[in-house]
PDB file of C-alpha atoms and ligand atoms in Angstrom:
ATOM      1  CA  MET W   1     109.827 106.464 114.238  1.00 50.00           C
ATOM      2  CA  THR W   2     108.458 103.707 116.476  1.00 52.00           C
ATOM      3  CA  ARG W   3     110.412 100.525 116.079  1.00 56.00           C
ATOM      4  CA  ALA W   4     108.851  97.708 114.070  1.00 49.00           C
ATOM      5  CA  ARG W   5     110.083  94.406 115.416  1.00 86.00           C
ATOM      6  CA  VAL W   6     108.747  91.536 113.335  1.00 95.00           C
ATOM      7  CA  GLY W   7     109.495  90.752 109.710  1.00 97.00           C
ATOM      8  CA  ILE W   8     107.249  88.728 107.390  1.00 97.00           C
ATOM      9  CA  PHE W   9     108.928  87.069 104.434  1.00 98.00           C
ATOM     10  CA  GLY W  10     106.524  85.401 102.045  1.00 96.00           C
ATOM     11  CA  GLY W  11     107.521  83.165  99.171  1.00 95.00           C
ATOM     12  CA  THR W  12     106.838  79.986  97.302  1.00 94.00           C
ATOM     13  CA  PHE W  13     110.148  78.544  98.568  1.00 96.00           C
ATOM     14  CA  ASP W  14     110.105  75.926  95.828  1.00 96.00           C
ATOM     15  CA  PRO W  15     112.679  75.121  97.160  1.00 97.00           C
ATOM     16  CA  ILE W  16     114.138  77.498  99.774  1.00 98.00           C
ATOM     17  CA  HIS W  17     117.674  78.607  98.806  1.00 98.00           C
ATOM     18  CA  GLN W  18     120.628  80.612 100.112  1.00 98.00           C
ATOM     19  CA  GLY W  19     119.295  83.806  98.486  1.00 98.00           C
ATOM     20  CA  HIS W  20     116.155  83.584 100.654  1.00 98.00           C
ATOM     21  CA  LEU W  21     118.176  83.067 103.834  1.00 98.00           C
ATOM     22  CA  ARG W  22     120.513  85.951 103.036  1.00 98.00           C
ATOM     23  CA  VAL W  23     117.531  88.267 102.395  1.00 98.00           C
ATOM     24  CA  ALA W  24     115.968  87.336 105.744  1.00 98.00           C
ATOM     25  CA  GLU W  25     119.259  87.901 107.554  1.00 98.00           C
ATOM     26  CA  GLU W  26     119.985  91.242 105.854  1.00 98.00           C
ATOM     27  CA  ALA W  27     116.477  92.504 106.674  1.00 98.00           C
ATOM     28  CA  ARG W  28     116.718  91.316 110.282  1.00 98.00           C
ATOM     29  CA  GLU W  29     119.952  93.224 110.730  1.00 97.00           C
ATOM     30  CA  ALA W  30     118.993  96.379 108.800  1.00 97.00           C
ATOM     31  CA  PHE W  31     115.645  96.866 110.556  1.00 96.00           C
ATOM     32  CA  ASP W  32     116.637  95.459 113.935  1.00 95.00           C
ATOM     33  CA  LEU W  33     113.924  92.814 113.733  1.00 96.00           C
ATOM     34  CA  GLU W  34     113.320  90.568 116.677  1.00 94.00           C
ATOM     35  CA  ARG W  35     112.500  87.751 114.278  1.00 95.00           C
ATOM     36  CA  VAL W  36     111.615  87.124 110.675  1.00 97.00           C
ATOM     37  CA  ILE W  37     108.644  84.872 109.967  1.00 97.00           C
ATOM     38  CA  LEU W  38     108.899  82.924 106.736  1.00 98.00           C
ATOM     39  CA  VAL W  39     105.468  82.279 105.221  1.00 97.00           C
ATOM     40  CA  PRO W  40     105.302  79.685 102.448  1.00 95.00           C
ATOM     41  CA  ALA W  41     102.496  80.318  99.947  1.00 92.00           C
ATOM     42  CA  ALA W  42      99.977  77.590  99.181  1.00 85.00           C
ATOM     43  CA  LEU W  43      98.804  78.500  95.700  1.00 70.00           C
ATOM     44  CA  PRO W  44      99.883  81.954  94.536  1.00 56.00           C
ATOM     45  CA  PRO W  45      96.601  83.748  93.675  1.00 56.00           C
ATOM     46  CA  HIS W  46      98.288  86.044  91.159  1.00 52.00           C
ATOM     47  CA  LYS W  47      99.535  83.204  88.988  1.00 47.00           C
ATOM     48  CA  GLU W  48      97.440  84.530  86.106  1.00 40.00           C
ATOM     49  CA  SER W  49      99.637  87.634  86.202  1.00 41.00           C
ATOM     50  CA  GLY W  50     102.853  85.679  85.817  1.00 43.00           C
ATOM     51  CA  ALA W  51     103.561  83.887  89.110  1.00 49.00           C
ATOM     52  CA  ARG W  52     104.406  80.211  89.022  1.00 57.00           C
ATOM     53  CA  ILE W  53     102.386  77.256  90.197  1.00 64.00           C
ATOM     54  CA  PRO W  54     104.420  75.448  92.878  1.00 67.00           C
ATOM     55  CA  ARG W  55     106.111  72.230  91.794  1.00 87.00           C
ATOM     56  CA  ALA W  56     106.758  70.636  95.189  1.00 92.00           C
ATOM     57  CA  PRO W  57     103.788  69.911  97.465  1.00 92.00           C
ATOM     58  CA  ALA W  58     103.201  72.500 100.168  1.00 91.00           C
ATOM     59  CA  ALA W  59     104.025  70.079 102.994  1.00 93.00           C
ATOM     60  CA  LEU W  60     107.467  69.411 101.532  1.00 96.00           C
ATOM     61  CA  ARG W  61     108.235  73.088 100.874  1.00 96.00           C
ATOM     62  CA  LEU W  62     107.246  73.827 104.465  1.00 97.00           C
ATOM     63  CA  ALA W  63     109.393  70.991 105.847  1.00 98.00           C
ATOM     64  CA  TRP W  64     112.421  72.223 103.892  1.00 98.00           C
ATOM     65  CA  VAL W  65     111.965  75.767 105.212  1.00 98.00           C
ATOM     66  CA  GLU W  66     111.804  74.360 108.765  1.00 98.00           C
ATOM     67  CA  GLN W  67     114.993  72.350 108.208  1.00 98.00           C
ATOM     68  CA  ALA W  68     116.833  75.266 106.602  1.00 98.00           C
ATOM     69  CA  ILE W  69     116.192  77.675 109.492  1.00 98.00           C
ATOM     70  CA  ALA W  70     116.379  75.184 112.383  1.00 98.00           C
ATOM     71  CA  ASP W  71     119.743  76.499 113.598  1.00 97.00           C
ATOM     72  CA  ASN W  72     118.701  80.183 113.638  1.00 98.00           C
ATOM     73  CA  PRO W  73     116.483  81.347 116.523  1.00 97.00           C
ATOM     74  CA  ALA W  74     115.811  84.665 114.756  1.00 97.00           C
ATOM     75  CA  LEU W  75     113.993  82.892 111.919  1.00 98.00           C
ATOM     76  CA  CYS W  76     110.727  81.001 112.183  1.00 97.00           C
ATOM     77  CA  VAL W  77     108.114  79.654 109.807  1.00 98.00           C
ATOM     78  CA  ASP W  78     104.341  80.102 109.926  1.00 97.00           C
ATOM     79  CA  PRO W  79     102.207  77.634 107.950  1.00 96.00           C
ATOM     80  CA  LEU W  80      99.071  79.814 108.092  1.00 95.00           C
ATOM     81  CA  GLU W  81      98.722  80.151 104.319  1.00 93.00           C
ATOM     82  CA  LEU W  82      98.829  76.375 103.943  1.00 92.00           C
ATOM     83  CA  GLN W  83      96.119  75.965 106.569  1.00 90.00           C
ATOM     84  CA  ARG W  84      93.734  78.443 104.942  1.00 84.00           C
ATOM     85  CA  GLU W  85      91.265  77.381 102.282  1.00 81.00           C
ATOM     86  CA  GLY W  86      91.455  79.141  98.930  1.00 78.00           C
ATOM     87  CA  PRO W  87      94.066  81.505  97.562  1.00 79.00           C
ATOM     88  CA  SER W  88      96.845  82.974  99.710  1.00 77.00           C
ATOM     89  CA  TYR W  89      96.152  86.679  99.839  1.00 90.00           C
ATOM     90  CA  THR W  90      98.938  88.689 101.447  1.00 93.00           C
ATOM     91  CA  ILE W  91      96.469  91.121 102.993  1.00 94.00           C
ATOM     92  CA  ASP W  92      94.897  88.236 104.983  1.00 93.00           C
ATOM     93  CA  THR W  93      98.325  86.996 106.060  1.00 94.00           C
ATOM     94  CA  ILE W  94      99.434  90.415 107.288  1.00 94.00           C
ATOM     95  CA  ARG W  95      96.157  90.906 109.176  1.00 93.00           C
ATOM     96  CA  SER W  96      96.377  87.488 110.859  1.00 92.00           C
ATOM     97  CA  LEU W  97      99.968  88.003 111.912  1.00 92.00           C
ATOM     98  CA  ARG W  98      99.211  91.530 113.139  1.00 87.00           C
ATOM     99  CA  THR W  99      96.461  90.324 115.456  1.00 80.00           C
ATOM    100  CA  ARG W 100      98.878  87.814 116.965  1.00 75.00           C
ATOM    101  CA  GLY W 101     101.669  90.390 117.390  1.00 69.00           C
ATOM    102  CA  GLY W 102     101.716  93.832 118.967  1.00 72.00           C
ATOM    103  CA  PRO W 103     100.316  97.078 117.573  1.00 77.00           C
ATOM    104  CA  GLU W 104     103.429  97.761 115.498  1.00 85.00           C
ATOM    105  CA  PRO W 105     103.006  97.150 111.765  1.00 93.00           C
ATOM    106  CA  PRO W 106     105.280  94.301 110.693  1.00 95.00           C
ATOM    107  CA  VAL W 107     107.993  94.749 108.078  1.00 97.00           C
ATOM    108  CA  PHE W 108     107.078  92.791 104.964  1.00 97.00           C
ATOM    109  CA  VAL W 109     110.309  91.691 103.303  1.00 98.00           C
ATOM    110  CA  ILE W 110     110.190  91.354  99.523  1.00 97.00           C
ATOM    111  CA  GLY W 111     112.548  91.226  96.558  1.00 97.00           C
ATOM    112  CA  CYS W 112     112.413  94.159  94.149  1.00 95.00           C
ATOM    113  CA  ASP W 113     111.255  91.839  91.335  1.00 93.00           C
ATOM    114  CA  ALA W 114     108.219  90.754  93.339  1.00 94.00           C
ATOM    115  CA  PHE W 115     107.529  94.267  94.656  1.00 95.00           C
ATOM    116  CA  ALA W 116     107.372  95.588  91.084  1.00 93.00           C
ATOM    117  CA  LEU W 117     104.330  93.325  90.554  1.00 93.00           C
ATOM    118  CA  LEU W 118     102.493  94.352  93.714  1.00 94.00           C
ATOM    119  CA  GLY W 119     100.023  96.504  91.766  1.00 92.00           C
ATOM    120  CA  SER W 120      98.491  93.276  90.413  1.00 92.00           C
ATOM    121  CA  TRP W 121      97.982  91.726  93.870  1.00 92.00           C
ATOM    122  CA  HIS W 122      94.646  91.520  95.663  1.00 92.00           C
ATOM    123  CA  ARG W 123      93.854  94.925  97.249  1.00 94.00           C
ATOM    124  CA  PRO W 124      97.323  96.457  96.844  1.00 95.00           C
ATOM    125  CA  ALA W 125      96.367  99.759  98.508  1.00 96.00           C
ATOM    126  CA  GLU W 126      95.390  97.947 101.697  1.00 96.00           C
ATOM    127  CA  VAL W 127      98.500  95.777 101.567  1.00 96.00           C
ATOM    128  CA  LEU W 128     100.763  98.837 101.451  1.00 96.00           C
ATOM    129  CA  ALA W 129      98.802 100.546 104.216  1.00 95.00           C
ATOM    130  CA  SER W 130      98.936  97.553 106.554  1.00 95.00           C
ATOM    131  CA  ALA W 131     102.680  96.893 106.809  1.00 96.00           C
ATOM    132  CA  HIS W 132     106.043  98.490 106.263  1.00 96.00           C
ATOM    133  CA  PHE W 133     107.851  97.160 103.198  1.00 97.00           C
ATOM    134  CA  ALA W 134     111.555  96.371 102.943  1.00 98.00           C
ATOM    135  CA  VAL W 135     112.276  96.122  99.219  1.00 97.00           C
ATOM    136  CA  VAL W 136     115.466  94.126  98.777  1.00 97.00           C
ATOM    137  CA  THR W 137     117.635  94.369  95.662  1.00 96.00           C
ATOM    138  CA  ARG W 138     117.998  91.206  93.635  1.00 96.00           C
ATOM    139  CA  PRO W 139     120.417  90.598  90.758  1.00 94.00           C
ATOM    140  CA  PRO W 140     120.603  91.952  88.131  1.00 92.00           C
ATOM    141  CA  THR W 141     119.221  94.969  90.054  1.00 91.00           C
ATOM    142  CA  ARG W 142     121.760  96.511  92.426  1.00 91.00           C
ATOM    143  CA  ALA W 143     120.088  99.839  93.108  1.00 88.00           C
ATOM    144  CA  GLY W 144     116.982 101.648  92.063  1.00 87.00           C
ATOM    145  CA  SER W 145     114.329 104.187  92.795  1.00 91.00           C
ATOM    146  CA  LEU W 146     111.094 103.433  94.601  1.00 94.00           C
ATOM    147  CA  ALA W 147     109.451 105.904  92.216  1.00 90.00           C
ATOM    148  CA  ASN W 148     109.846 103.253  89.515  1.00 89.00           C
ATOM    149  CA  TRP W 149     108.585 100.350  91.595  1.00 91.00           C
ATOM    150  CA  LEU W 150     105.631 101.729  93.514  1.00 93.00           C
ATOM    151  CA  PRO W 151     102.402 100.754  91.709  1.00 90.00           C
ATOM    152  CA  ASP W 152     101.350 103.621  89.419  1.00 90.00           C
ATOM    153  CA  ALA W 153      97.908 103.936  90.951  1.00 89.00           C
ATOM    154  CA  LEU W 154      99.322 104.181  94.489  1.00 91.00           C
ATOM    155  CA  ARG W 155     102.279 106.501  93.992  1.00 92.00           C
ATOM    156  CA  GLU W 156     100.281 109.497  95.153  1.00 93.00           C
ATOM    157  CA  ASP W 157      99.588 107.768  98.479  1.00 94.00           C
ATOM    158  CA  PHE W 158     103.282 108.087  99.354  1.00 96.00           C
ATOM    159  CA  GLU W 159     105.699 110.867 100.058  1.00 96.00           C
ATOM    160  CA  LEU W 160     109.049 109.976  98.523  1.00 96.00           C
ATOM    161  CA  SER W 161     112.336 110.961 100.146  1.00 97.00           C
ATOM    162  CA  PRO W 162     114.615 113.133  97.960  1.00 96.00           C
ATOM    163  CA  ASP W 163     116.911 110.150  97.234  1.00 95.00           C
ATOM    164  CA  GLU W 164     113.813 108.039  96.326  1.00 94.00           C
ATOM    165  CA  ARG W 165     115.035 105.171  98.499  1.00 96.00           C
ATOM    166  CA  SER W 166     112.266 105.494 101.037  1.00 97.00           C
ATOM    167  CA  ALA W 167     108.637 106.538 100.977  1.00 97.00           C
ATOM    168  CA  THR W 168     106.094 107.172 103.708  1.00 97.00           C
ATOM    169  CA  HIS W 169     102.372 106.555 103.392  1.00 96.00           C
ATOM    170  CA  ARG W 170     100.574 109.888 103.750  1.00 96.00           C
ATOM    171  CA  GLN W 171      97.703 108.444 105.821  1.00 95.00           C
ATOM    172  CA  THR W 172      98.997 105.446 107.721  1.00 94.00           C
ATOM    173  CA  SER W 173     102.690 106.322 108.140  1.00 87.00           C
ATOM    174  CA  THR W 174     103.713 102.868 106.988  1.00 94.00           C
ATOM    175  CA  TRP W 175     106.903 103.109 104.989  1.00 97.00           C
ATOM    176  CA  VAL W 176     108.615 101.467 102.040  1.00 97.00           C
ATOM    177  CA  ARG W 177     112.408 101.312 102.138  1.00 97.00           C
ATOM    178  CA  LEU W 178     114.932 100.091  99.663  1.00 97.00           C
ATOM    179  CA  LEU W 179     117.488  97.692 101.094  1.00 97.00           C
ATOM    180  CA  GLU W 180     120.538  97.254  98.889  1.00 96.00           C
ATOM    181  CA  ILE W 181     122.329  94.008  99.629  1.00 96.00           C
ATOM    182  CA  PRO W 182     125.243  92.138  98.053  1.00 95.00           C
ATOM    183  CA  GLY W 183     123.428  90.175  95.392  1.00 93.00           C
ATOM    184  CA  LEU W 184     123.247  86.403  95.370  1.00 96.00           C
ATOM    185  CA  GLU W 185     122.251  85.365  91.902  1.00 96.00           C
ATOM    186  CA  VAL W 186     120.298  82.302  92.931  1.00 97.00           C
ATOM    187  CA  SER W 187     116.674  81.437  92.266  1.00 97.00           C
ATOM    188  CA  SER W 188     114.424  78.460  92.874  1.00 96.00           C
ATOM    189  CA  SER W 189     113.843  78.130  89.134  1.00 94.00           C
ATOM    190  CA  GLU W 190     117.594  77.901  88.462  1.00 95.00           C
ATOM    191  CA  ILE W 191     117.904  75.245  91.171  1.00 96.00           C
ATOM    192  CA  ARG W 192     115.008  73.260  89.689  1.00 94.00           C
ATOM    193  CA  ARG W 193     116.618  73.502  86.248  1.00 93.00           C
ATOM    194  CA  ARG W 194     119.970  72.263  87.546  1.00 95.00           C
ATOM    195  CA  LEU W 195     118.334  69.365  89.360  1.00 94.00           C
ATOM    196  CA  ARG W 196     116.482  68.358  86.205  1.00 92.00           C
ATOM    197  CA  GLU W 197     119.775  68.376  84.345  1.00 92.00           C
ATOM    198  CA  GLY W 198     121.430  66.296  87.063  1.00 93.00           C
ATOM    199  CA  ARG W 199     123.795  69.123  88.000  1.00 96.00           C
ATOM    200  CA  SER W 200     125.115  70.120  91.417  1.00 97.00           C
ATOM    201  CA  VAL W 201     123.124  72.475  93.638  1.00 97.00           C
ATOM    202  CA  ARG W 202     125.517  72.307  96.583  1.00 97.00           C
ATOM    203  CA  TYR W 203     126.034  75.761  98.202  1.00 97.00           C
ATOM    204  CA  LEU W 204     122.963  77.080  96.381  1.00 98.00           C
ATOM    205  CA  LEU W 205     120.645  75.107  98.662  1.00 98.00           C
ATOM    206  CA  PRO W 206     121.081  75.395 102.437  1.00 98.00           C
ATOM    207  CA  GLU W 207     123.224  72.448 103.566  1.00 97.00           C
ATOM    208  CA  ALA W 208     120.400  71.077 105.750  1.00 98.00           C
ATOM    209  CA  VAL W 209     118.019  70.623 102.830  1.00 98.00           C
ATOM    210  CA  LEU W 210     120.440  69.370 100.202  1.00 98.00           C
ATOM    211  CA  ALA W 211     119.876  65.684 100.945  1.00 98.00           C
ATOM    212  CA  PRO W 212     116.096  65.943 101.548  1.00 98.00           C
ATOM    213  CA  VAL W 213     115.556  67.828  98.269  1.00 97.00           C
ATOM    214  CA  LEU W 214     117.691  65.367  96.291  1.00 96.00           C
ATOM    215  CA  GLU W 215     116.015  62.377  97.908  1.00 96.00           C
ATOM    216  CA  SER W 216     112.521  63.712  97.133  1.00 95.00           C
ATOM    217  CA  GLY W 217     113.267  63.444  93.395  1.00 93.00           C
ATOM    218  CA  ILE W 218     110.553  66.090  92.843  1.00 92.00           C
ATOM    219  CA  TYR W 219     112.482  68.346  90.516  1.00 92.00           C
ATOM    220  CA  GLN W 220     113.959  65.579  88.414  1.00 86.00           C
ATOM    221  CA  GLN W 221     110.591  65.357  86.638  1.00 75.00           C
ATOM    222  CA  PRO W 222     109.972  67.740  83.705  1.00 68.00           C
ATOM    223  CA  GLU W 223     108.018  70.925  84.463  1.00 65.00           C
ATOM    224  CA  PRO W 224     104.414  71.005  83.174  1.00 63.00           C
ATOM    225  CA  GLY W 225     104.373  71.886  79.485  1.00 62.00           C
ATOM    226  CA  GLU W 226     108.011  70.844  79.060  1.00 61.00           C
ATOM    227  CA  SER W 227     108.999  67.836  76.973  1.00 55.00           C
ATOM    228  CA  ALA W 228     110.906  65.162  78.880  1.00 48.00           C
TER     229      ALA W 228
HETATM  230  P1  ATP Q   1     111.371  81.219  91.285  1.00 79.63           P
HETATM  231  O1  ATP Q   1     112.732  81.241  90.638  1.00 79.63           O
HETATM  232  O2  ATP Q   1     110.739  79.875  91.281  1.00 79.63           O
HETATM  233  O3  ATP Q   1     110.462  82.287  90.729  1.00 79.63           O
HETATM  234  P2  ATP Q   1     112.372  82.635  93.616  1.00 79.63           P
HETATM  235  O4  ATP Q   1     113.808  82.236  93.680  1.00 79.63           O
HETATM  236  O5  ATP Q   1     112.040  83.986  93.087  1.00 79.63           O
HETATM  237  O6  ATP Q   1     111.535  81.521  92.861  1.00 79.63           O
HETATM  238  P3  ATP Q   1     110.358  82.885  95.698  1.00 79.63           P
HETATM  239  O7  ATP Q   1     110.076  81.919  96.789  1.00 79.63           O
HETATM  240  O8  ATP Q   1     109.352  83.032  94.628  1.00 79.63           O
HETATM  241  O9  ATP Q   1     111.798  82.455  95.081  1.00 79.63           O
HETATM  242  O10 ATP Q   1     110.738  84.299  96.313  1.00 79.63           O
HETATM  243  C1  ATP Q   1     110.242  84.757  97.547  1.00 79.63           C
HETATM  244  C2  ATP Q   1     110.767  86.150  97.773  1.00 79.63           C
HETATM  245  O11 ATP Q   1     112.195  86.134  97.856  1.00 79.63           O
HETATM  246  C3  ATP Q   1     110.431  87.156  96.655  1.00 79.63           C
HETATM  247  O12 ATP Q   1     110.121  88.404  97.261  1.00 79.63           O
HETATM  248  C4  ATP Q   1     111.731  87.229  95.861  1.00 79.63           C
HETATM  249  O13 ATP Q   1     111.878  88.468  95.214  1.00 79.63           O
HETATM  250  C5  ATP Q   1     112.767  87.063  96.966  1.00 79.63           C
HETATM  251  N1  ATP Q   1     114.023  86.484  96.495  1.00 79.63           N
HETATM  252  C6  ATP Q   1     114.212  85.212  96.081  1.00 79.63           C
HETATM  253  N2  ATP Q   1     115.498  85.008  95.748  1.00 79.63           N
HETATM  254  C7  ATP Q   1     116.147  86.175  95.956  1.00 79.63           C
HETATM  255  C8  ATP Q   1     117.517  86.612  95.775  1.00 79.63           C
HETATM  256  N3  ATP Q   1     118.443  85.789  95.296  1.00 79.63           N
HETATM  257  N4  ATP Q   1     117.818  87.887  96.111  1.00 79.63           N
HETATM  258  C9  ATP Q   1     116.855  88.726  96.586  1.00 79.63           C
HETATM  259  N5  ATP Q   1     115.553  88.384  96.759  1.00 79.63           N
HETATM  260  C10 ATP Q   1     115.201  87.126  96.452  1.00 79.63           C
END
């Protein structure tokens, strides 16, 4: 296999937390990535299929990602989805980043919960043909089979390994691999909930963004549709 060097890690990062950073670091190490590019989403286009609308403005989410990764040269952030008009389609992001990088397909890093919804994304077949996918376990999931998570309509496009932890695209040779990591049971929604309740989020948020997130006061307001 030719070595893929760059990782792309998309997310709402609302706000960025230790689980995100651990995922990026585990993927960097497991796939020998030169760097992992964090790509904050503007407005998730698949919100009608269950994704959330961001609470914090894009500029703040971006600034927090920059602050959280400032001490790690292997991580960087690309604001391209915030600079584009309209919805943030992953296929456009992968294509833009591929033209800037070398010929190697990037490794798109994604939690298993998000990967399970990929069939509802814009042009999922092209997404899976345009990048490798590192599917990272997320609590409560510790292990699993890609046979269960590959979109039904696209399963035939892939040849599964006997242990069902990796799959190779029959036409493009892009692969999907399961990456089992020690789970960190942390989520942005849990952090937002704790902040609303006035509880501590220390050690759940990266140290560098603890004060900026608290000072913003963003998450102290009730979520839309929630009574104060
Ligand atoms: P929310 O709770 O608001 O839905 P989130 O914590 O899932 O947010 P996102 O920014 O939506 O954070 O996630 C970006 C990516 O990171 C997704 O692929 C998601 O599966 C993955 N991810 C987030 N937290 C973890 C975690 N603790 N372990 C593994 N993967 C994670």
